[in-house]
Amino acid sequence: MAPNVYLGLDSSTQGLAAVLIRVDAGRAEVLWQHDLEFDRACPEFGTIHGVLASTDRHVKVSNPRMWVQALDQMLTTLGQSGVDLSSLRAISGSAQQHGSVYLDDRSELSRPVAPIWMDSSTSEECAEITQALGGSAVLAQRTGSRAFERFTGPQIRKFSKLEPAAYGNTSRIHLVSSYLASQLIDGDAPLEPGDASGMNLMDLKTRDWWPAAVAATAPGLASRLPRIVPSHSVIGTLAPRWQARLSCPPARVIAWTGDNSSSVIGTGLVEEGRVAVSLGTSDTIFSLMHEPRVDTGGAGYVFGAPTGDYMGITVFKNGSLARERVRDAYGLDWDGFSVALRSTPPGNHGRLMFPWFEPEITPHVPGAGVRRVDLDPGDMPGNVRAVVEGQMMALANYSQWMGVHAQVIHATGGAAINRDILQVMADVFDAEVAQFEVGNAACLGAALRAWHGDALAAGTPVSWADVTRDLATPTSVGRITPGREAARVYAQLRRRYAEASVQFLRGTHDDD
Ligand code: ADP
Ligand code: XUL
């Protein structure tokens, strides 16, 4: 059989990434990769880290036109790369979750901006939806998650209340993923359960809209929502204008999903018992579940997974950008950051940081503000270690509900190339940490899903184990192992961190 080529795209908070893979006799290899950053590639939109400036720090929006322009640039770059695309069989993609794009009946934007996952301005709408549906526990059981400010349902409700005329003029509401997939097919792309489960609108079991939630969210919403199809679905073929741009055949387009569910494939979590941590703009920890187990504590939630299973996930907003805030406060680069980390001992002599530079998702911290314990803001190395330790301890503490004690953590996301950060992860979790050859798991997952969906549609299905074997298996060389003494230190410190966190949230712990 001739080799096949598959393209994966990932539209994240800060940029657009692409990875092209070639599959020959069941073996996969990377042919081409490219990244572009929105701020630099599309400066006319004036974003900072992919987000538009706002006077209200709870409001975080971006410009859908910028995402489309970046897609256009990426496909131009690919078309001019000299790579032979004559055997491009399929394309899929992933995108930052929860963000919503509002279109009128001519598919023009009926709202110039799209609220994104960093937005935390819908507390009122979350309360209203929760009350209408019988409480948080009911919502979590039914949709996989209690109401969260950034989830699409509360965001739609806020828009319908504050801008009823523009909402009235809206005939389709897309997620970022389905909006960009629509561009590829020049049509109206459906959703799939992985991304649709981040809306507080989908019934996790039926994988279709939950009519009560749809009714409780906004008037006339049902007709504005796309269909939900299985993740592996072929949703159309690449539009002729893109075929001309890429000099390629009418490739299949497989449904796009959310970046976290795509990362399930890109980190090879195709069996239960494996755990991945993504250190991207958000820090996330997730694992595959055959049956949905909802976190009654509310820190974590359940999304659909592309395999047809479920994924448990806990999300932190103060991820890479918090690490950058600390790095920049002391004029460091990443090497200097690493030197500072290595110069301080595990446990940091008890100095703690709660890095809530922005309102935090986990735990729920509505008002931003960094909290420190026994830590002088002028202490550069102490703060560097404290931000990383604080993040890793929070990842470990707030993922206990998943009940998975993995021996190897699959690490991905931009910061996963930093082995000094991963050493803290290994010590805190008391587990080995493994990296991947392809650092962007969401993007790789998209290319692998394109392969899987294409093979299925062609009547020659491949198993997820085969799809993930070559590129989404963590490297065995250079694994980071936990230090015995360090792990002992963190086992205690994690309890202290949890207690101090509760005190800060109750307002019973004073800032230093
Ligand atoms: P996204 O979630 O938006 O896809 P990425 O996974 O691409 O983001 O991660 C981007 C982040 O990676 C940057 O904001 C940066 O802070 C971080 N990063 C890049 N290189 C390093 C490094 N050497 N050490 C730590 N963090 C890094
Ligand atoms: C997931 C979430 C983030 C975004 C980042 O619930 O809010 O991880 O998907 O792109």
mmCIF file of C-alpha atoms and ligand atoms in Angstrom, residues 10-15 17 35 49 96 117 259 278-283 319-324 327 333-335 337-338 412-419 421 439-442, ligand 1:
data_model
loop_
_atom_site.group_PDB
_atom_site.id
_atom_site.type_symbol
_atom_site.label_atom_id
_atom_site.label_comp_id
_atom_site.label_asym_id
_atom_site.label_seq_id
_atom_site.Cartn_x
_atom_site.Cartn_y
_atom_site.Cartn_z
ATOM 1 C CA ASP A 10 -4.144 22.729 16.894
ATOM 2 C CA SER A 11 -5.532 26.208 17.464
ATOM 3 C CA SER A 12 -4.589 26.995 21.054
ATOM 4 C CA THR A 13 -4.799 30.120 23.182
ATOM 5 C CA GLN A 14 -1.508 31.537 21.977
ATOM 6 C CA GLY A 15 -0.996 30.100 18.531
ATOM 7 C CA ALA A 17 0.395 24.466 15.289
ATOM 8 C CA ASP A 35 4.017 26.710 14.746
ATOM 9 C CA HIS A 49 -0.797 35.933 24.367
ATOM 10 C CA GLN A 96 -8.803 25.515 22.938
ATOM 11 C CA TRP A 117 -11.668 29.465 28.340
ATOM 12 C CA ASP A 259 -7.252 20.216 22.807
ATOM 13 C CA SER A 278 -0.051 19.103 30.025
ATOM 14 C CA LEU A 279 1.956 22.198 30.902
ATOM 15 C CA GLY A 280 0.548 24.551 28.269
ATOM 16 C CA THR A 281 -1.130 27.912 28.687
ATOM 17 C CA SER A 282 -3.350 26.015 31.119
ATOM 18 C CA ASP A 283 -1.907 23.215 33.216
ATOM 19 C CA GLY A 319 -0.075 27.540 34.188
ATOM 20 C CA SER A 320 2.631 28.724 31.783
ATOM 21 C CA LEU A 321 1.711 32.381 32.043
ATOM 22 C CA ALA A 322 2.178 32.255 35.840
ATOM 23 C CA ARG A 323 5.600 30.649 35.389
ATOM 24 C CA GLU A 324 6.399 33.403 32.884
ATOM 25 C CA ARG A 327 10.482 34.389 35.309
ATOM 26 C CA ASP A 333 15.187 33.465 30.652
ATOM 27 C CA TRP A 334 14.237 29.774 30.899
ATOM 28 C CA ASP A 335 17.872 28.795 31.475
ATOM 29 C CA PHE A 337 14.785 29.900 35.675
ATOM 30 C CA SER A 338 16.248 26.385 35.620
ATOM 31 C CA THR A 412 3.336 17.348 27.296
ATOM 32 C CA GLY A 413 2.772 21.053 26.522
ATOM 33 C CA GLY A 414 5.268 23.858 25.946
ATOM 34 C CA ALA A 415 6.868 23.661 29.401
ATOM 35 C CA ALA A 416 7.366 19.886 29.207
ATOM 36 C CA ILE A 417 10.671 20.431 27.423
ATOM 37 C CA ASN A 418 11.986 21.848 30.697
ATOM 38 C CA ARG A 419 13.480 18.890 32.559
ATOM 39 C CA ILE A 421 10.317 21.586 35.963
ATOM 40 C CA GLY A 439 5.943 18.037 22.174
ATOM 41 C CA ASN A 440 2.491 19.225 21.092
ATOM 42 C CA ALA A 441 0.252 16.297 22.006
ATOM 43 C CA ALA A 442 -2.967 18.037 20.961
HETATM 44 P P1 ADP B 1 -0.930 26.067 24.483
HETATM 45 O O1 ADP B 1 -1.559 25.415 25.652
HETATM 46 O O2 ADP B 1 -1.506 27.440 24.269
HETATM 47 O O3 ADP B 1 -0.873 25.184 23.271
HETATM 48 P P2 ADP B 1 1.877 25.478 24.661
HETATM 49 O O4 ADP B 1 1.662 24.076 25.076
HETATM 50 O O5 ADP B 1 2.430 25.739 23.301
HETATM 51 O O6 ADP B 1 0.589 26.371 24.872
HETATM 52 O O7 ADP B 1 2.853 26.142 25.729
HETATM 53 C C1 ADP B 1 3.281 27.462 25.593
HETATM 54 C C2 ADP B 1 4.067 27.834 26.835
HETATM 55 O O8 ADP B 1 5.236 27.012 26.954
HETATM 56 C C3 ADP B 1 4.610 29.243 26.808
HETATM 57 O O9 ADP B 1 3.657 30.166 27.331
HETATM 58 C C4 ADP B 1 5.873 29.139 27.674
HETATM 59 O O10 ADP B 1 5.634 29.687 28.965
HETATM 60 C C5 ADP B 1 6.102 27.650 27.843
HETATM 61 N N1 ADP B 1 7.501 27.275 27.568
HETATM 62 C C6 ADP B 1 8.145 27.255 26.393
HETATM 63 N N2 ADP B 1 9.444 26.890 26.570
HETATM 64 C C7 ADP B 1 9.627 26.677 27.907
HETATM 65 C C8 ADP B 1 10.734 26.283 28.732
HETATM 66 N N3 ADP B 1 11.930 26.038 28.225
HETATM 67 N N4 ADP B 1 10.516 26.171 30.054
HETATM 68 C C9 ADP B 1 9.316 26.412 30.585
HETATM 69 N N5 ADP B 1 8.247 26.793 29.868
HETATM 70 C C10 ADP B 1 8.392 26.920 28.540
#
